[in-house]
mmCIF file of C-alpha atoms in Angstrom:
data_model
loop_
_atom_site.group_PDB
_atom_site.id
_atom_site.type_symbol
_atom_site.label_atom_id
_atom_site.label_comp_id
_atom_site.label_asym_id
_atom_site.label_seq_id
_atom_site.Cartn_x
_atom_site.Cartn_y
_atom_site.Cartn_z
ATOM 1 C CA MET Q 1 91.813 -79.961 -161.675
ATOM 2 C CA PHE Q 2 94.756 -80.879 -160.171
ATOM 3 C CA PRO Q 3 94.314 -77.724 -157.590
ATOM 4 C CA PHE Q 4 90.462 -78.217 -157.517
ATOM 5 C CA ARG Q 5 91.477 -82.272 -155.992
ATOM 6 C CA ALA Q 6 94.278 -80.664 -153.637
ATOM 7 C CA LYS Q 7 90.908 -78.599 -152.475
ATOM 8 C CA LEU Q 8 88.919 -81.317 -151.970
ATOM 9 C CA GLY Q 9 91.850 -83.271 -150.567
ATOM 10 C CA ILE Q 10 92.779 -81.176 -147.449
ATOM 11 C CA PRO Q 11 89.146 -81.605 -146.229
ATOM 12 C CA SER Q 12 88.916 -85.591 -146.798
ATOM 13 C CA LEU Q 13 91.907 -85.905 -145.378
ATOM 14 C CA GLY Q 14 90.551 -84.117 -141.934
ATOM 15 C CA MET Q 15 87.574 -85.351 -141.403
ATOM 16 C CA ARG Q 16 88.749 -89.142 -141.301
ATOM 17 C CA THR Q 17 91.597 -87.434 -138.886
ATOM 18 C CA VAL Q 18 88.603 -86.156 -137.139
ATOM 19 C CA VAL Q 19 86.943 -89.623 -137.101
ATOM 20 C CA ARG Q 20 89.956 -91.834 -136.385
ATOM 21 C CA LEU Q 21 90.196 -89.233 -133.115
ATOM 22 C CA LEU Q 22 86.488 -89.786 -132.223
ATOM 23 C CA ALA Q 23 87.361 -93.655 -132.450
ATOM 24 C CA GLU Q 24 90.317 -94.216 -130.775
ATOM 25 C CA LEU Q 25 88.524 -91.313 -127.322
ATOM 26 C CA LEU Q 26 85.890 -94.116 -128.255
ATOM 27 C CA ILE Q 27 88.341 -96.896 -127.817
ATOM 28 C CA THR Q 28 89.633 -95.654 -125.172
ATOM 29 C CA ALA Q 29 86.485 -94.764 -123.121
ATOM 30 C CA GLY Q 30 85.155 -98.712 -123.833
ATOM 31 C CA LEU Q 31 89.016 -99.137 -121.728
ATOM 32 C CA VAL Q 32 88.579 -97.186 -119.747
ATOM 33 C CA ILE Q 33 84.655 -98.405 -118.142
ATOM 34 C CA ALA Q 34 85.830 -101.869 -118.694
ATOM 35 C CA LEU Q 35 88.221 -101.500 -116.525
ATOM 36 C CA PHE Q 36 86.049 -100.252 -114.082
ATOM 37 C CA VAL Q 37 83.590 -102.984 -113.937
ATOM 38 C CA ALA Q 38 86.047 -105.263 -114.337
ATOM 39 C CA HIS Q 39 87.646 -103.602 -110.208
ATOM 40 C CA LEU Q 40 84.211 -103.549 -109.299
ATOM 41 C CA THR Q 41 83.095 -107.173 -110.041
ATOM 42 C CA TRP Q 42 86.003 -108.453 -109.435
ATOM 43 C CA GLY Q 43 88.421 -106.236 -107.656
ATOM 44 C CA THR Q 44 86.270 -105.515 -104.780
ATOM 45 C CA ASP Q 45 84.870 -109.680 -104.374
ATOM 46 C CA ASP Q 46 88.138 -110.265 -103.836
ATOM 47 C CA TYR Q 47 88.645 -107.465 -101.299
ATOM 48 C CA ALA Q 48 86.067 -108.865 -99.977
ATOM 49 C CA ARG Q 49 87.329 -112.196 -99.406
ATOM 50 C CA ARG Q 50 90.448 -111.135 -98.011
ATOM 51 C CA ALA Q 51 88.713 -108.996 -95.506
ATOM 52 C CA GLN Q 52 86.494 -112.038 -94.456
ATOM 53 C CA ALA Q 53 88.771 -114.636 -94.233
ATOM 54 C CA GLY Q 54 90.793 -112.101 -91.481
ATOM 55 C CA LEU Q 55 87.410 -111.002 -89.870
ATOM 56 C CA ASN Q 56 86.670 -114.649 -88.994
ATOM 57 C CA ASP Q 57 89.915 -114.921 -88.331
ATOM 58 C CA GLU Q 58 89.705 -111.706 -84.993
ATOM 59 C CA LEU Q 59 85.885 -113.536 -84.154
ATOM 60 C CA ASP Q 60 88.195 -116.427 -83.712
ATOM 61 C CA ALA Q 61 90.037 -114.912 -81.211
ATOM 62 C CA LEU Q 62 86.838 -112.594 -79.799
ATOM 63 C CA TRP Q 63 85.011 -115.844 -79.052
ATOM 64 C CA ARG Q 64 87.285 -116.918 -77.500
ATOM 65 C CA LYS Q 65 88.576 -115.380 -74.649
ATOM 66 C CA GLN Q 66 84.504 -113.869 -74.101
ATOM 67 C CA THR Q 67 83.176 -117.581 -73.577
ATOM 68 C CA THR Q 68 86.122 -118.767 -71.207
ATOM 69 C CA VAL Q 69 85.484 -114.600 -69.462
ATOM 70 C CA SER Q 70 81.602 -116.393 -69.356
ATOM 71 C CA ALA Q 71 82.074 -119.952 -67.614
ATOM 72 C CA ALA Q 72 84.459 -118.928 -65.022
ATOM 73 C CA VAL Q 73 82.231 -116.125 -64.229
ATOM 74 C CA ARG Q 74 78.957 -118.452 -64.215
ATOM 75 C CA PRO Q 75 78.806 -121.897 -63.271
ATOM 76 C CA GLY Q 76 77.779 -124.216 -65.260
ATOM 77 C CA GLY Q 77 79.688 -122.556 -68.677
ATOM 78 C CA PRO Q 78 79.084 -120.579 -70.604
ATOM 79 C CA ARG Q 79 75.593 -123.464 -72.264
ATOM 80 C CA MET Q 80 73.537 -122.250 -69.262
ATOM 81 C CA VAL Q 81 72.399 -118.929 -70.312
ATOM 82 C CA PRO Q 82 72.891 -116.685 -73.329
ATOM 83 C CA GLN Q 83 74.129 -113.947 -73.335
ATOM 84 C CA THR Q 84 74.872 -110.402 -75.277
ATOM 85 C CA ALA Q 85 78.534 -109.218 -75.733
ATOM 86 C CA ALA Q 86 78.750 -105.477 -74.528
ATOM 87 C CA ARG Q 87 78.168 -103.925 -78.005
ATOM 88 C CA PRO Q 88 81.250 -103.691 -79.636
ATOM 89 C CA GLU Q 89 83.729 -100.413 -81.840
ATOM 90 C CA ARG Q 90 82.983 -99.188 -84.454
ATOM 91 C CA GLY Q 91 84.780 -101.761 -87.090
ATOM 92 C CA ARG Q 92 85.175 -104.679 -85.674
ATOM 93 C CA ALA Q 93 83.993 -107.566 -86.368
ATOM 94 C CA PHE Q 94 81.697 -109.141 -83.395
ATOM 95 C CA ALA Q 95 78.863 -111.634 -84.962
ATOM 96 C CA VAL Q 96 78.009 -113.725 -87.741
ATOM 97 C CA ILE Q 97 74.917 -113.303 -90.043
ATOM 98 C CA ARG Q 98 73.928 -116.928 -91.667
ATOM 99 C CA ILE Q 99 71.136 -117.403 -94.672
ATOM 100 C CA PRO Q 100 69.718 -121.663 -94.212
ATOM 101 C CA ARG Q 101 67.755 -120.844 -98.353
ATOM 102 C CA PHE Q 102 70.883 -119.905 -99.898
ATOM 103 C CA GLY Q 103 73.213 -123.013 -98.330
ATOM 104 C CA SER Q 104 75.750 -123.988 -95.426
ATOM 105 C CA ALA Q 105 78.598 -121.707 -97.833
ATOM 106 C CA TRP Q 106 76.774 -118.391 -96.874
ATOM 107 C CA ARG Q 107 77.748 -117.233 -93.428
ATOM 108 C CA TYR Q 108 79.138 -113.426 -92.708
ATOM 109 C CA ALA Q 109 81.359 -112.111 -90.197
ATOM 110 C CA THR Q 110 79.349 -108.719 -89.594
ATOM 111 C CA VAL Q 111 81.169 -105.571 -88.720
ATOM 112 C CA GLU Q 112 79.660 -102.422 -85.977
ATOM 113 C CA GLY Q 113 78.589 -99.760 -88.374
ATOM 114 C CA VAL Q 114 77.783 -98.992 -92.158
ATOM 115 C CA SER Q 115 80.496 -96.274 -92.655
ATOM 116 C CA THR Q 116 81.764 -96.924 -96.621
ATOM 117 C CA ALA Q 117 85.183 -99.168 -95.618
ATOM 118 C CA ASP Q 118 83.547 -100.985 -93.407
ATOM 119 C CA LEU Q 119 80.607 -102.399 -95.933
ATOM 120 C CA ALA Q 120 83.627 -102.902 -97.530
ATOM 121 C CA LYS Q 121 84.220 -106.504 -95.534
ATOM 122 C CA GLY Q 122 80.882 -107.655 -95.073
ATOM 123 C CA PRO Q 123 77.348 -106.584 -93.357
ATOM 124 C CA GLY Q 124 77.777 -103.903 -90.451
ATOM 125 C CA HIS Q 125 75.794 -103.524 -87.796
ATOM 126 C CA TYR Q 126 74.356 -99.707 -87.748
ATOM 127 C CA PRO Q 127 75.107 -98.589 -84.721
ATOM 128 C CA GLY Q 128 72.891 -98.004 -82.003
ATOM 129 C CA THR Q 129 70.006 -100.353 -82.400
ATOM 130 C CA ALA Q 130 68.526 -103.338 -80.251
ATOM 131 C CA MET Q 131 71.669 -106.024 -80.190
ATOM 132 C CA PRO Q 132 71.098 -109.742 -82.193
ATOM 133 C CA GLY Q 133 69.173 -111.417 -79.353
ATOM 134 C CA GLN Q 134 67.113 -107.943 -77.740
ATOM 135 C CA VAL Q 135 64.602 -106.226 -77.758
ATOM 136 C CA GLY Q 136 63.742 -103.580 -81.147
ATOM 137 C CA ASN Q 137 65.511 -103.518 -83.783
ATOM 138 C CA THR Q 138 68.224 -104.549 -84.437
ATOM 139 C CA VAL Q 139 69.631 -104.018 -88.270
ATOM 140 C CA PHE Q 140 71.681 -104.748 -90.189
ATOM 141 C CA SER Q 141 73.303 -103.939 -94.004
ATOM 142 C CA GLY Q 142 74.491 -105.072 -96.539
ATOM 143 C CA HIS Q 143 76.184 -105.132 -100.431
ATOM 144 C CA ARG Q 144 74.007 -106.477 -102.931
ATOM 145 C CA THR Q 145 76.101 -106.473 -105.729
ATOM 146 C CA THR Q 146 80.326 -104.725 -105.122
ATOM 147 C CA TYR Q 147 82.289 -106.786 -102.613
ATOM 148 C CA GLY Q 148 80.967 -109.469 -102.837
ATOM 149 C CA GLY Q 149 77.301 -109.317 -102.781
ATOM 150 C CA PRO Q 150 76.553 -110.095 -98.941
ATOM 151 C CA PHE Q 151 73.037 -109.284 -99.818
ATOM 152 C CA ASN Q 152 72.232 -110.352 -103.286
ATOM 153 C CA ARG Q 153 69.908 -112.567 -102.162
ATOM 154 C CA VAL Q 154 67.802 -111.412 -100.010
ATOM 155 C CA GLY Q 155 65.052 -110.223 -102.025
ATOM 156 C CA GLU Q 156 64.016 -113.872 -102.450
ATOM 157 C CA LEU Q 157 63.572 -115.096 -98.348
ATOM 158 C CA VAL Q 158 59.829 -115.287 -98.124
ATOM 159 C CA ALA Q 159 57.647 -115.649 -94.369
ATOM 160 C CA GLY Q 160 58.884 -117.928 -92.953
ATOM 161 C CA ASP Q 161 62.435 -118.195 -93.618
ATOM 162 C CA GLN Q 162 65.152 -118.549 -91.116
ATOM 163 C CA ILE Q 163 67.585 -115.654 -90.892
ATOM 164 C CA LEU Q 164 70.809 -116.248 -87.684
ATOM 165 C CA VAL Q 165 72.928 -114.483 -86.002
ATOM 166 C CA ASP Q 166 75.168 -116.230 -83.910
ATOM 167 C CA THR Q 167 77.531 -114.353 -81.799
ATOM 168 C CA ALA Q 168 79.901 -115.536 -78.948
ATOM 169 C CA THR Q 169 77.652 -117.827 -76.958
ATOM 170 C CA ALA Q 170 74.665 -117.299 -78.657
ATOM 171 C CA THR Q 171 72.135 -118.247 -81.333
ATOM 172 C CA HIS Q 172 69.592 -116.516 -82.756
ATOM 173 C CA VAL Q 173 66.847 -116.636 -85.028
ATOM 174 C CA TYR Q 174 64.822 -115.183 -86.517
ATOM 175 C CA ARG Q 175 62.184 -115.738 -89.187
ATOM 176 C CA VAL Q 176 61.493 -113.735 -91.936
ATOM 177 C CA THR Q 177 57.505 -112.241 -92.042
ATOM 178 C CA GLY Q 178 58.262 -109.896 -95.495
ATOM 179 C CA HIS Q 179 60.211 -107.451 -97.151
ATOM 180 C CA LYS Q 180 59.318 -103.521 -98.856
ATOM 181 C CA VAL Q 181 61.093 -101.216 -101.488
ATOM 182 C CA VAL Q 182 61.100 -97.945 -99.747
ATOM 183 C CA LEU Q 183 63.110 -94.216 -100.407
ATOM 184 C CA PRO Q 184 66.261 -93.940 -98.976
ATOM 185 C CA THR Q 185 64.726 -91.062 -96.944
ATOM 186 C CA ASP Q 186 62.498 -93.620 -95.183
ATOM 187 C CA VAL Q 187 64.462 -93.827 -92.027
ATOM 188 C CA SER Q 188 61.063 -95.341 -89.952
ATOM 189 C CA VAL Q 189 61.783 -98.223 -91.144
ATOM 190 C CA VAL Q 190 65.443 -98.696 -88.891
ATOM 191 C CA ALA Q 191 63.560 -97.542 -86.202
ATOM 192 C CA PRO Q 192 62.778 -100.086 -82.864
ATOM 193 C CA VAL Q 193 59.064 -100.518 -84.137
ATOM 194 C CA PRO Q 194 59.491 -101.077 -88.177
ATOM 195 C CA GLY Q 195 57.949 -97.836 -89.698
ATOM 196 C CA LYS Q 196 56.836 -96.976 -86.580
ATOM 197 C CA PRO Q 197 59.490 -93.903 -84.230
ATOM 198 C CA GLY Q 198 58.543 -93.818 -81.471
ATOM 199 C CA ALA Q 199 56.592 -96.156 -80.459
ATOM 200 C CA ARG Q 200 57.968 -98.807 -77.870
ATOM 201 C CA PRO Q 201 58.609 -102.160 -79.059
ATOM 202 C CA GLU Q 202 57.999 -105.338 -77.404
ATOM 203 C CA LYS Q 203 59.848 -108.125 -79.152
ATOM 204 C CA ALA Q 204 63.053 -108.552 -80.796
ATOM 205 C CA ARG Q 205 63.326 -107.869 -85.054
ATOM 206 C CA LEU Q 206 65.832 -107.937 -87.455
ATOM 207 C CA THR Q 207 66.121 -105.807 -90.674
ATOM 208 C CA LEU Q 208 67.942 -106.286 -93.513
ATOM 209 C CA THR Q 209 68.917 -104.067 -95.145
ATOM 210 C CA THR Q 210 69.866 -102.982 -99.470
ATOM 211 C CA CYS Q 211 70.243 -101.216 -102.216
ATOM 212 C CA HIS Q 212 67.629 -102.046 -105.134
ATOM 213 C CA PRO Q 213 67.178 -102.591 -107.542
ATOM 214 C CA LYS Q 214 70.760 -104.715 -108.175
ATOM 215 C CA PHE Q 215 73.368 -101.734 -110.105
ATOM 216 C CA SER Q 216 71.363 -98.731 -108.478
ATOM 217 C CA ALA Q 217 70.618 -96.996 -105.709
ATOM 218 C CA ALA Q 218 67.721 -95.540 -106.266
ATOM 219 C CA TYR Q 219 65.919 -96.915 -103.590
ATOM 220 C CA ARG Q 220 66.825 -99.980 -100.594
ATOM 221 C CA LEU Q 221 64.953 -103.653 -100.173
ATOM 222 C CA ILE Q 222 63.840 -104.348 -97.027
ATOM 223 C CA VAL Q 223 64.166 -107.744 -94.260
ATOM 224 C CA PHE Q 224 61.943 -107.930 -91.976
ATOM 225 C CA ALA Q 225 61.583 -109.986 -89.835
ATOM 226 C CA GLU Q 226 61.254 -111.664 -85.696
ATOM 227 C CA LEU Q 227 63.221 -113.494 -82.429
ATOM 228 C CA ALA Q 228 61.804 -116.557 -82.779
ATOM 229 C CA ARG Q 229 64.091 -118.420 -79.931
ATOM 230 C CA SER Q 230 67.535 -117.114 -78.338
ATOM 231 C CA GLU Q 231 69.631 -120.719 -78.189
ATOM 232 C CA PRO Q 232 73.688 -121.248 -76.121
ATOM 233 C CA ARG Q 233 76.079 -121.653 -79.805
ATOM 234 C CA ALA Q 234 76.500 -124.817 -80.855
ATOM 235 C CA SER Q 235 80.049 -124.519 -81.595
ATOM 236 C CA ALA Q 236 79.774 -122.571 -77.683
#
């Protein structure tokens, strides 16, 4: 009878070992996933906060230089006529986006470019699209969840809401006209006339793009706006 028990005990011991190993693997996998999610949630947010601080310092220096030059070459100083700065270098800060609906604290320095490195810093301006205030389509893209999620709430915007874009000497005030969800392959939304590739633009438009739904890149959420007015930037 003892040999029989021994034979029964061997497979039983082996099964317990397998179960224990599987449990340890699942716990380890869970910890790895938790650490990864924590990195995406807090690690990237911290990186974006530090990047925004650097971009704001960069903008302060750039705007002081541009407004000084503007005052020197135009009688009456920089408040005379809002001017659009020269197209910035890739990865460099050049403007600020503000959305009053989200409160006065909602303010993001933007960079030229939409590469992975660019969007980790904040909203990025699509190279080749119109500059703020110009006739055509000014397009900005931004993360909806990670890296601070600057465009996390843009789906809440409704027709008539303001989107403000500050440059060195001007504030360009756009009003939302609508939004839609498209496939990532639909590049017509960034055309000079959104949805009409090849059409000649006659208005100054603004387009915001971000992933949809949250935590997924299956689609793109697009917010459309049109320029209502441009005015001298208050602190210029």
